[in-house]
XYZ file of C-alpha atoms in Angstrom:
787
model
C 75.280 203.141 31.239
C 73.023 200.259 32.241
C 69.251 200.194 32.963
C 67.241 197.604 34.836
C 63.473 197.188 35.132
C 62.185 195.523 38.329
C 58.793 194.057 39.214
C 58.558 193.075 42.910
C 55.612 191.107 44.298
C 54.589 190.125 47.802
C 53.734 192.314 50.778
C 55.397 195.411 49.355
C 52.761 198.077 49.929
C 52.148 199.732 53.261
C 55.552 198.686 54.559
C 57.766 201.582 53.445
C 58.914 199.756 50.292
C 58.905 202.673 47.858
C 60.874 204.911 50.236
C 63.323 202.063 50.764
C 63.904 201.580 47.004
C 64.164 205.375 46.595
C 66.854 205.631 49.309
C 68.756 202.572 48.005
C 68.838 203.967 44.471
C 69.934 207.426 45.654
C 72.711 205.945 47.745
C 74.042 204.173 44.690
C 73.812 207.282 42.504
C 71.151 205.782 40.278
C 68.454 207.570 38.300
C 64.988 206.258 37.677
C 61.653 205.823 39.501
C 59.574 203.560 41.670
C 55.803 203.225 41.892
C 53.006 201.201 43.450
C 50.752 199.221 41.160
C 47.857 196.933 41.656
C 50.356 194.268 40.532
C 52.958 195.063 43.223
C 55.875 197.522 42.953
C 57.648 198.514 39.757
C 61.000 200.295 39.548
C 63.488 201.418 36.951
C 67.122 201.988 37.905
C 69.720 203.391 35.575
C 73.345 204.379 35.945
C 76.849 203.055 36.284
C 76.901 199.281 35.518
C 78.678 198.500 38.798
C 75.947 200.345 40.789
C 73.133 198.708 38.837
C 74.726 195.258 39.182
C 73.374 193.526 42.235
C 70.575 196.056 42.832
C 67.889 193.379 42.752
C 69.844 191.285 45.240
C 70.234 194.289 47.513
C 66.479 194.942 47.375
C 65.826 191.419 48.539
C 68.538 191.405 51.216
C 67.875 194.835 52.709
C 64.078 195.112 52.358
C 62.069 196.770 55.161
C 61.400 194.476 58.121
C 57.649 194.169 57.479
C 58.055 193.478 53.722
C 57.575 189.906 52.445
C 59.118 189.582 48.971
C 57.663 186.727 46.922
C 59.404 187.470 43.641
C 61.648 189.967 41.867
C 61.648 189.924 38.094
C 64.611 191.946 36.773
C 64.985 192.724 33.081
C 67.660 194.633 31.179
C 66.162 197.573 29.224
C 67.540 200.294 27.009
C 68.826 203.340 28.919
C 66.786 206.506 28.508
C 67.417 210.167 29.272
C 66.805 210.272 33.059
C 67.930 212.599 35.816
C 67.419 211.920 39.498
C 65.268 209.273 41.191
C 61.618 209.796 42.153
C 58.488 208.128 43.486
C 55.936 208.417 40.712
C 52.148 208.130 40.729
C 50.644 204.729 41.347
C 49.176 202.704 38.519
C 45.947 200.695 38.427
C 45.978 197.626 36.195
C 42.558 196.102 35.551
C 42.222 192.705 37.198
C 45.731 192.767 38.678
C 46.414 191.864 42.303
C 48.938 192.794 44.981
C 49.202 191.762 48.605
C 48.265 194.011 51.499
C 50.065 194.313 54.809
C 48.260 193.456 58.051
C 48.261 196.087 60.771
C 51.614 196.524 62.602
C 52.145 197.225 66.285
C 53.578 200.620 67.241
C 57.323 200.539 66.603
C 59.988 201.487 69.224
C 60.816 204.751 67.431
C 57.218 205.918 67.581
C 56.923 204.828 71.229
C 60.018 206.937 71.988
C 58.440 209.970 70.312
C 55.153 209.315 72.073
C 56.896 209.663 75.434
C 59.280 212.492 74.541
C 58.044 215.935 75.781
C 60.228 217.593 73.118
C 58.558 215.816 70.215
C 55.641 217.425 68.440
C 53.739 214.121 68.628
C 54.294 213.793 72.352
C 51.288 211.768 73.640
C 49.555 211.733 70.252
C 47.261 208.673 70.387
C 47.603 207.928 66.636
C 51.317 208.238 66.058
C 52.665 205.999 63.282
C 55.309 205.783 60.556
C 56.285 203.631 57.565
C 57.230 200.837 59.970
C 54.042 200.628 62.043
C 50.391 201.531 62.417
C 47.099 200.671 60.769
C 47.155 199.014 57.336
C 44.488 196.510 56.407
C 41.928 197.971 58.798
C 41.965 201.349 56.943
C 42.342 200.242 53.320
C 39.591 200.711 50.718
C 41.424 199.544 47.623
C 44.831 199.008 46.059
C 47.275 200.465 45.139
C 47.849 201.398 48.786
C 47.817 205.230 48.709
C 46.281 207.663 51.127
C 43.268 208.482 48.879
C 42.396 204.738 48.953
C 42.291 204.567 52.756
C 40.210 205.819 55.686
C 42.826 208.601 55.996
C 41.634 210.261 52.793
C 39.430 212.607 54.820
C 42.333 213.919 56.889
C 44.250 216.592 55.011
C 47.857 216.696 56.181
C 49.131 219.846 57.880
C 52.298 221.474 56.435
C 54.569 219.690 58.931
C 53.176 216.244 58.159
C 53.166 216.975 54.456
C 56.829 217.906 54.634
C 57.708 214.669 56.424
C 55.664 212.701 53.891
C 57.605 214.266 51.025
C 61.098 214.002 52.604
C 63.211 210.979 51.621
C 65.258 211.458 54.811
C 62.211 211.135 57.084
C 60.879 207.990 58.688
C 57.372 209.052 57.522
C 58.345 209.390 53.886
C 55.186 208.188 52.084
C 53.634 206.871 55.339
C 49.965 206.852 54.317
C 48.410 207.088 57.846
C 50.770 209.986 58.846
C 49.054 212.524 61.117
C 49.504 214.623 64.207
C 47.493 216.712 66.699
C 47.079 219.495 64.109
C 45.538 217.431 61.329
C 44.831 213.846 62.284
C 42.271 211.676 64.055
C 41.321 212.601 67.579
C 39.834 211.120 70.705
C 36.684 211.936 72.569
C 34.795 210.339 75.459
C 31.043 209.822 75.777
C 28.960 208.461 78.637
C 26.805 205.453 77.990
C 23.387 206.351 76.519
C 21.921 203.860 79.007
C 20.484 205.966 81.859
C 21.286 203.128 84.239
C 24.990 203.861 83.715
C 25.453 207.574 84.510
C 29.239 207.884 84.165
C 30.402 211.442 84.753
C 32.143 212.764 81.646
C 33.222 216.439 81.475
C 31.851 218.426 78.571
C 35.339 219.318 77.444
C 36.167 215.780 76.365
C 32.897 215.020 74.580
C 32.109 215.331 70.882
C 29.533 217.994 71.587
C 32.279 220.331 72.780
C 33.015 222.808 69.920
C 36.760 222.320 70.304
C 36.283 218.661 69.470
C 35.103 219.663 66.028
C 37.806 222.232 65.234
C 38.588 222.507 61.508
C 41.603 220.677 60.114
C 44.509 220.843 59.292
C 45.516 223.829 61.419
C 44.373 223.031 64.937
C 46.366 224.461 67.824
C 48.709 221.630 68.758
C 49.049 222.474 72.448
C 45.306 222.963 72.874
C 44.709 219.654 71.123
C 47.276 217.877 73.266
C 45.708 219.261 76.398
C 42.279 218.173 75.332
C 43.509 214.698 74.297
C 45.249 214.287 77.651
C 42.002 215.217 79.433
C 40.180 212.511 77.491
C 42.766 209.894 78.444
C 42.965 210.976 82.061
C 39.169 210.897 82.433
C 39.091 207.436 80.889
C 41.829 206.244 83.257
C 39.970 207.682 86.259
C 36.885 205.782 85.221
C 38.897 202.553 84.869
C 40.509 203.049 88.242
C 37.092 203.582 89.812
C 35.794 200.251 88.524
C 33.973 201.323 85.377
C 33.708 199.312 82.178
C 34.866 201.207 79.083
C 34.254 200.532 75.414
C 37.456 201.525 73.616
C 37.696 201.911 69.856
C 40.866 200.362 68.479
C 42.255 199.238 65.149
C 39.749 196.629 64.007
C 36.918 197.237 66.447
C 36.082 197.903 70.051
C 37.495 196.422 73.233
C 35.624 196.237 76.481
C 38.063 197.153 79.236
C 38.148 197.220 83.032
C 40.662 197.067 85.888
C 41.968 193.483 85.834
C 42.784 193.666 89.572
C 39.222 194.666 90.583
C 37.032 191.580 91.126
C 33.866 193.655 91.253
C 34.658 195.370 87.940
C 35.507 192.061 86.250
C 32.337 190.443 87.532
C 30.249 193.386 86.256
C 31.839 193.067 82.838
C 31.118 189.354 82.737
C 27.540 189.814 83.859
C 26.734 192.558 81.372
C 28.515 190.880 78.433
C 26.984 187.499 79.246
C 30.462 185.977 79.243
C 30.327 183.549 82.106
C 33.353 181.403 82.862
C 35.386 181.919 79.729
C 38.823 183.392 80.444
C 39.453 187.080 79.697
C 42.585 188.510 78.053
C 44.761 190.905 80.050
C 46.897 193.756 78.662
C 50.005 194.755 80.576
C 52.387 197.644 79.754
C 55.596 195.723 79.114
C 57.453 192.418 79.360
C 58.524 193.039 82.927
C 54.864 193.227 83.967
C 54.082 190.139 81.922
C 56.821 188.175 83.686
C 55.208 188.971 87.045
C 52.102 187.122 85.930
C 53.395 184.272 83.771
C 56.433 182.040 83.434
C 57.395 183.065 79.905
C 59.646 181.234 77.444
C 61.885 183.178 75.075
C 59.495 182.319 72.247
C 56.483 183.625 74.177
C 58.287 186.862 74.960
C 59.143 187.232 71.290
C 55.457 186.836 70.344
C 54.337 189.258 73.029
C 56.769 192.004 72.086
C 56.883 191.522 68.308
C 55.264 193.412 65.484
C 51.920 191.535 65.707
C 51.372 191.454 69.487
C 48.677 188.813 69.701
C 47.159 187.416 72.841
C 49.683 184.822 74.019
C 48.426 181.934 76.117
C 51.117 181.388 78.757
C 51.434 179.407 81.966
C 50.607 181.446 85.039
C 53.171 181.809 87.787
C 51.534 180.315 90.904
C 50.590 183.028 93.399
C 52.073 185.811 91.260
C 50.294 188.996 90.373
C 47.187 190.563 91.852
C 44.669 189.773 89.174
C 40.990 189.385 90.059
C 40.221 185.662 90.546
C 37.489 185.608 87.895
C 39.795 186.835 85.122
C 40.830 183.260 84.307
C 39.376 181.225 87.141
C 41.519 178.334 88.208
C 43.016 177.699 84.792
C 46.796 177.372 84.576
C 47.060 179.624 81.518
C 46.502 183.345 81.105
C 45.895 185.223 77.897
C 48.398 188.098 77.906
C 49.110 190.884 75.446
C 51.141 194.041 75.289
C 50.019 197.420 73.923
C 49.968 197.504 70.135
C 48.555 201.004 69.505
C 49.731 204.371 70.885
C 46.403 204.722 72.700
C 47.055 201.429 74.504
C 50.449 202.706 75.664
C 48.904 205.886 77.036
C 46.033 204.054 78.753
C 48.223 201.445 80.432
C 50.584 204.174 81.667
C 47.728 206.312 82.917
C 45.743 203.511 84.571
C 48.758 202.145 86.322
C 47.442 198.602 86.434
C 46.744 195.681 84.076
C 43.504 195.954 82.093
C 41.072 193.321 80.924
C 40.768 193.759 77.160
C 38.046 191.655 75.660
C 36.100 191.855 72.411
C 33.594 194.687 72.224
C 30.430 192.675 71.707
C 27.725 190.729 73.414
C 28.670 187.035 73.395
C 28.091 185.366 69.988
C 27.923 188.694 68.117
C 30.727 190.212 65.972
C 32.706 193.020 67.550
C 31.436 196.549 67.070
C 33.507 198.798 64.768
C 31.858 202.209 64.375
C 30.888 204.755 66.974
C 27.145 204.870 66.573
C 26.957 201.091 66.247
C 29.017 200.611 69.406
C 26.965 203.071 71.439
C 23.794 201.287 70.421
C 24.975 197.692 70.819
C 27.191 198.147 73.900
C 25.149 200.642 75.896
C 24.021 197.950 78.297
C 27.664 196.908 78.981
C 29.874 199.993 78.946
C 29.725 202.897 81.386
C 31.520 205.142 78.913
C 32.884 205.077 75.356
C 36.420 206.104 74.396
C 35.966 206.921 70.702
C 37.932 208.333 67.787
C 36.977 209.638 64.347
C 39.142 207.454 62.081
C 36.834 204.959 60.318
C 37.470 201.216 60.511
C 37.246 199.517 57.126
C 37.661 195.903 58.244
C 36.487 194.201 61.447
C 39.275 192.411 63.294
C 39.540 190.548 66.605
C 42.839 190.074 68.369
C 44.792 187.039 67.309
C 45.494 184.316 69.892
C 48.607 182.091 69.807
C 50.191 179.455 71.990
C 53.793 178.252 71.842
C 54.264 174.519 71.591
C 57.566 172.664 71.889
C 57.756 172.417 68.072
C 56.803 176.045 67.324
C 53.817 178.380 67.242
C 50.296 176.939 67.467
C 47.784 179.553 66.408
C 44.430 179.464 68.256
C 42.694 182.389 66.506
C 44.102 184.066 63.413
C 43.044 187.658 62.926
C 44.760 191.011 63.520
C 48.364 191.091 62.482
C 48.262 187.851 60.475
C 45.350 188.037 58.063
C 45.143 188.796 55.162
C 48.640 187.494 54.501
C 48.085 184.476 52.220
C 49.024 180.865 52.787
C 51.097 179.534 49.900
C 49.553 176.512 48.205
C 51.458 173.498 46.841
C 49.910 174.192 43.427
C 48.854 177.116 41.283
C 45.115 177.088 40.729
C 43.884 177.571 37.181
C 40.565 178.993 38.461
C 39.501 181.322 41.272
C 37.864 179.501 44.214
C 35.816 180.401 47.246
C 35.473 178.162 50.298
C 32.813 179.349 52.755
C 33.995 177.445 55.798
C 32.166 175.758 58.705
C 29.655 177.084 61.214
C 31.882 177.274 64.313
C 34.913 179.587 64.285
C 34.146 180.470 60.701
C 36.614 181.817 58.211
C 36.385 181.841 54.419
C 39.185 181.269 51.911
C 39.667 182.759 48.433
C 42.155 181.122 46.087
C 43.950 182.897 43.262
C 46.980 181.192 41.716
C 49.214 179.873 44.476
C 47.737 182.196 47.109
C 45.042 181.145 49.576
C 43.614 184.203 51.296
C 42.233 182.892 54.560
C 40.087 185.542 56.189
C 40.414 186.742 59.730
C 38.305 184.982 62.359
C 34.650 185.679 61.575
C 33.029 183.852 64.512
C 30.257 181.347 64.924
C 28.021 181.720 61.870
C 24.756 181.352 63.741
C 23.028 184.735 63.460
C 22.247 187.510 61.012
C 24.880 189.918 62.426
C 27.735 187.425 61.951
C 26.488 186.511 58.469
C 26.535 190.205 57.571
C 30.141 190.429 58.841
C 30.993 187.387 56.712
C 29.442 188.906 53.598
C 31.045 192.372 54.112
C 34.476 190.902 54.702
C 34.194 188.569 51.720
C 33.299 191.497 49.493
C 36.374 193.443 50.703
C 38.704 190.522 50.066
C 37.215 189.879 46.620
C 37.689 193.549 45.722
C 41.219 193.932 47.084
C 42.604 190.680 45.744
C 40.646 190.738 42.471
C 39.093 187.321 42.927
C 36.074 186.224 40.895
C 35.219 182.723 42.065
C 34.240 180.145 39.462
C 33.679 177.396 42.073
C 32.470 177.375 45.669
C 33.358 174.788 48.344
C 31.138 174.198 51.358
C 30.537 171.892 54.312
C 28.324 168.824 53.832
C 25.944 169.971 56.609
C 22.834 171.240 54.763
C 21.675 173.579 57.554
C 24.855 175.610 58.065
C 24.413 179.270 57.133
C 27.672 179.029 55.185
C 26.265 176.162 53.077
C 23.047 178.058 52.448
C 25.026 181.153 51.467
C 27.017 179.064 48.967
C 23.765 177.902 47.408
C 22.789 181.535 46.666
C 25.844 182.236 44.509
C 24.791 180.324 41.412
C 28.248 178.725 41.100
C 29.259 175.087 40.677
C 29.513 173.628 44.211
C 31.821 171.101 45.850
C 30.719 169.634 49.155
C 33.679 168.760 51.397
C 33.483 166.522 54.462
C 34.536 168.421 57.573
C 37.373 166.127 58.729
C 38.739 165.621 55.224
C 39.018 169.452 55.047
C 40.940 169.396 58.352
C 43.474 166.844 57.131
C 43.850 168.160 53.580
C 44.490 171.643 55.018
C 47.331 170.380 57.226
C 48.887 168.487 54.325
C 48.625 171.448 51.954
C 50.086 173.905 54.435
C 53.163 171.642 54.580
C 53.280 171.279 50.772
C 52.359 167.588 50.816
C 50.180 166.173 48.034
C 50.734 162.428 48.529
C 48.617 160.347 50.946
C 48.882 161.032 54.689
C 47.356 159.432 57.740
C 45.037 162.031 59.250
C 43.833 161.964 62.836
C 40.963 164.448 63.166
C 39.671 164.653 66.764
C 37.122 167.360 67.547
C 33.594 167.976 68.818
C 31.359 167.948 65.785
C 31.563 167.387 62.050
C 28.882 166.214 59.668
C 29.881 162.818 58.338
C 29.449 161.350 54.876
C 26.956 158.875 56.392
C 24.884 161.632 58.026
C 26.207 160.817 61.496
C 28.125 163.246 63.739
C 31.819 162.471 63.386
C 34.649 163.690 65.561
C 37.036 160.819 66.353
C 38.312 160.066 62.850
C 41.313 158.393 61.309
C 41.581 158.994 57.550
C 44.040 157.988 54.886
C 43.712 161.002 52.688
C 44.990 162.805 49.646
C 43.889 166.321 48.722
C 41.193 164.800 46.565
C 39.922 161.704 48.411
C 39.880 160.004 51.799
C 39.201 156.579 53.297
C 37.773 156.465 56.829
C 39.995 153.673 58.167
C 39.103 153.995 61.866
C 36.948 155.989 64.224
C 35.877 156.164 67.841
C 32.977 153.806 68.550
C 29.693 155.666 68.227
C 27.559 156.571 71.244
C 24.276 158.472 71.387
C 24.187 162.244 71.767
C 20.944 162.580 73.822
C 19.243 165.800 72.970
C 21.731 166.752 70.266
C 23.100 170.228 71.035
C 21.679 169.979 74.556
C 24.205 167.248 75.324
C 27.025 169.535 74.122
C 25.862 172.240 76.530
C 25.446 169.761 79.383
C 28.367 167.321 79.725
C 26.444 165.414 82.466
C 23.927 164.433 79.796
C 26.744 163.458 77.467
C 28.245 161.237 80.189
C 24.956 159.349 80.578
C 24.685 158.894 76.801
C 28.270 157.692 76.561
C 27.822 155.056 79.270
C 24.530 153.898 77.763
C 26.124 153.699 74.314
C 29.216 151.813 75.485
C 27.356 149.397 77.777
C 24.145 150.233 79.660
C 25.450 148.190 82.610
C 28.147 150.866 83.155
C 25.416 153.193 84.411
C 24.954 150.833 87.362
C 28.657 150.981 88.247
C 29.360 152.541 91.702
C 31.730 155.003 89.992
C 28.713 156.483 88.170
C 26.687 157.073 91.310
C 27.994 160.609 92.034
C 27.066 161.716 88.510
C 23.603 160.193 88.748
C 23.103 161.816 92.118
C 23.699 165.264 90.576
C 21.163 164.817 87.766
C 17.841 166.617 87.973
C 14.828 164.693 89.157
C 13.666 162.393 86.338
C 16.613 163.301 84.072
C 18.189 159.814 84.096
C 14.904 158.143 83.213
C 14.298 160.674 80.440
C 17.745 160.136 78.955
C 17.363 156.355 79.085
C 14.064 156.561 77.202
C 15.512 158.915 74.587
C 18.423 156.621 73.920
C 16.387 153.384 73.989
C 13.864 154.786 71.548
C 16.367 156.668 69.408
C 14.558 159.970 70.007
C 16.799 163.001 69.237
C 19.871 160.963 70.068
C 22.001 160.998 66.939
C 25.046 158.687 66.954
C 28.407 160.393 67.341
C 32.020 159.269 67.149
C 33.254 162.511 68.680
C 36.427 162.464 70.798
C 35.565 165.949 72.038
C 32.339 164.611 73.531
C 34.274 161.805 75.266
C 36.343 164.528 77.015
C 33.043 166.089 78.135
C 31.801 162.756 79.432
C 34.948 162.056 81.467
C 34.862 165.599 82.841
C 31.321 165.120 84.044
C 32.022 161.641 85.471
C 34.986 163.121 87.379
C 32.842 165.859 88.876
C 34.710 168.584 87.009
C 31.873 170.103 84.964
C 28.192 169.141 84.521
C 27.107 172.212 82.496
C 29.324 174.050 80.050
C 29.107 177.868 80.048
C 31.157 178.080 76.856
C 32.392 175.744 74.125
C 35.057 173.364 75.300
C 34.872 174.377 78.956
C 34.606 170.836 80.336
C 37.621 169.632 78.353
C 39.664 172.713 79.228
C 39.002 172.274 82.938
C 39.700 168.521 82.747
C 43.101 169.309 81.257
C 43.723 171.928 83.930
C 43.191 169.634 86.934
C 45.673 166.934 85.819
C 47.988 165.792 88.584
C 51.503 165.790 87.092
C 52.653 163.355 89.770
C 50.025 160.783 88.802
C 51.188 157.452 87.436
C 49.524 155.041 85.055
C 47.296 155.450 82.039
C 44.052 154.034 80.715
C 43.937 152.210 77.403
C 41.649 152.186 74.388
C 41.323 148.980 72.383
C 41.092 148.619 68.594
C 38.711 146.090 67.100
C 37.607 145.110 63.636
C 38.578 146.534 60.264
C 37.203 148.665 57.439
C 36.817 150.699 59.508
C 38.580 149.822 62.756
C 36.649 150.871 65.880
C 38.428 152.641 68.678
C 36.634 151.197 71.695
C 36.338 153.581 74.631
C 34.660 151.008 76.914
C 37.892 149.915 78.644
C 38.711 153.552 79.374
C 35.272 154.174 80.834
C 35.456 151.026 82.959
C 38.838 152.131 84.323
C 37.595 155.679 84.990
C 34.582 154.354 86.898
C 36.696 151.901 88.860
C 39.127 154.655 89.889
C 36.324 156.985 90.894
C 34.603 154.246 92.924
C 37.837 153.566 94.788
C 38.370 157.236 95.663
C 41.083 158.100 93.165
C 41.253 161.921 92.925
C 39.879 163.575 89.772
C 43.352 165.020 88.975
C 44.763 161.498 88.688
C 41.783 160.342 86.584
C 42.307 163.314 84.283
C 46.042 162.598 83.850
C 45.437 158.911 83.083
C 42.745 159.796 80.558
C 44.937 162.316 78.730
C 47.744 159.741 78.514
C 45.282 157.232 77.102
C 44.182 159.588 74.328
C 47.768 160.467 73.394
C 48.832 156.820 73.407
C 45.851 155.943 71.226
C 46.882 158.586 68.723
C 50.374 157.144 68.525
C 49.081 153.588 68.040
C 46.679 154.747 65.307
C 49.409 156.666 63.578
C 51.843 153.753 63.609
C 49.220 151.231 62.506
C 47.793 153.104 59.560
C 51.005 154.804 58.413
C 52.498 151.316 57.965
C 49.462 150.172 55.963
C 49.396 153.334 53.826
C 53.120 153.397 53.160
C 53.662 156.903 54.560
C 55.511 158.488 57.459
C 53.287 161.601 57.599
C 50.628 161.798 60.281
C 48.459 164.943 60.173
C 46.839 166.066 63.431
C 43.838 168.379 63.298
C 40.684 169.330 65.125
C 39.824 171.094 68.356
C 41.058 168.305 70.615
C 44.597 169.258 69.579
C 44.139 172.645 71.234
C 44.731 170.556 74.329
C 48.416 171.163 75.048
C 48.846 167.843 76.922
C 47.401 165.699 74.119
C 49.245 167.544 71.359
C 52.645 167.493 73.042
C 52.452 163.836 74.167
C 51.184 162.549 70.851
C 53.789 164.593 68.974
C 56.590 163.099 71.050
C 55.208 159.589 70.687
C 54.834 159.807 66.907
C 58.312 161.288 66.524
C 59.843 158.593 68.717
C 58.120 156.017 66.526
C 59.967 157.337 63.486
C 56.956 159.128 62.021
C 56.605 162.738 60.922
C 53.752 164.442 62.771
C 52.227 167.465 61.074
C 49.869 170.103 62.294
C 49.047 173.673 61.414
C 51.700 176.316 62.018
C 50.066 179.207 60.136
C 46.386 178.483 60.840
C 44.415 177.318 63.867
C 44.267 173.556 64.329
C 40.527 173.909 65.109
C 37.728 175.007 62.722
C 39.438 178.297 61.809
C 41.412 176.340 59.217
C 38.541 174.335 57.713
C 37.822 176.782 54.888
C 41.449 176.444 53.749
C 41.079 172.685 53.626
C 37.768 173.000 51.762
C 39.486 175.149 49.148
C 42.311 172.635 48.700
C 39.889 169.728 48.259
C 37.694 171.709 45.864
C 40.709 172.504 43.707
C 41.720 168.848 43.645
C 38.124 167.887 42.603
C 37.432 170.841 40.342
C 37.121 168.749 37.183
C 34.239 166.766 38.669
C 31.815 169.706 38.520
């Protein structure tokens, strides 16, 4: 007789791990037990030595598909009198931590049951099992057991309870298990706004007595009939052009018929989302292929267990989407259904649906029913609700496939809260509060960096409340008590001001150093790297607005070895919102004579009366015209000079549209020059002169755009080669929002690789500001002994 004690850590709760260990032990004829703990999963197996031998290896090799095993500690123990194998009660260990699974898209087995008339869960909108369904969005605390989730209020009916207790069942210890008789249910409400009188039958509303039938012994057929009526009414509204607010896993979507231009325009107008592309949900890969030219990697992302929004190239002339869904952009944000309700709605509507965040622009998404009906009443004609509470607010994740692998754009549902592994084990707990734009926070415990889901732009009280609520949840679940807080250098950011309220030692981290340190740490690199951080805005160590930076950096320190030559930002944020203003400031900053160039005449002709004179005076007198080295603002300036975009309706619009109009058949490229040292200046004047000359001679904007993009990529390669040689490294880290530009990223990646260098960028986190908190945490750890 041999006995073995096992301690397994990683994502091992909420993924069917205890049932898996139970089944594996039973198959080998072993006695013992398995249990959840706030430290992970513990097990004891005892029996024939041959059966016990290799058990730990089998656990690692055969683990459930959604499990992520970080470690297995196996220890020989003395055999004890044991009979049988069982799942025993969970154990809470004070201060201990275990990982928590993100939500998982509905698995094929559950989809098959959802569409099988013979199954008792036929068309049940909340079907799930140990392999799929809500996880992080329903959890209150660990260990992950039903009483510690939003499902605690739903008493299981006898059938569900039998499945839950049966080792042979796919729902063995599935915490969200439910059915029509005992689980969450749908209902539909008209908008409380009298201007939107959607017709909703009484039978499908919450006020209907049948909607409040006691649990867990509802009549299944009556419930199915009522649920189907809710879904059919919702689909009728969508087909008629209505806008619906739909409660999902981590919050509400706003949905409409993606083929109906009037419906899409209404949604945009009501939501105040002008211009920015909208995501589209389609029922399956075949439908997705009709709209986009998909690679194998993009199809894998679309149909996998996360099901993010995938940015894919549109097939020209394919599909019947409303023109204003994505405008003239060459990419479309596509996703497939990831909840049972999505599957039912897409089948019932019979057309692709716009699925965008359930909020007014710049606010966090709504999560609870009353909140949604109050905040979204002016947008939605009706509300498709359910009665399962949401414990954590989550947007959809957004990814793009690059030639070298995945390039996350927004990290949220399906990815967070899975930690990023650090190249060190921290001896203290840390908090990094992140930047203002695209905020996330990061908590560090040991070798784990828990980077939060996308919080949003931290510019108002609602988003700050979301930040604080989510931070409290992460601190509670992962047992983190920060002893140090990292923050941006900008004194007016809400995140910086929040850090000041905590009474903890503080480490201020420069924005672009955080970008570069984060890339290096994600790749496990602690020695110096050359970092190229190109973005729109970052508060510099000198108080100027940086954004075209070349750093030689370690995790602890950086040297600013080069940057884009500074130009004035006339009006500050007003120049960001109006690229035409940025173009004037850029020309004045590079050489005032450029404003007299014939190529600038079209831009000047589009300015408002007196605007040019006002901008000249502001720049000449230094009035509200802070200097900036931002590469993102140079993209804005070239877009405005080319006639692409004078006023931006959303962040990055001018640069996105400039990338979109590139003529792939164009030849030639502009060229930046480098001058001086310590730091070297990247001079954009030759580029501006060439742009103006081309425009004056009638060169099409698509050619100008292509030549400009090639110039930026070539400049990145030259900078990488120059400063990598001086620093004695081959690693060149690329970070910042400019690298969301597919053309720049791909061309610079190829050029650096061809030069024998090793380009690095984020693979697990967004390359833009969504990763800054991670970099802040890394730098703060490296400098922790200074405070």
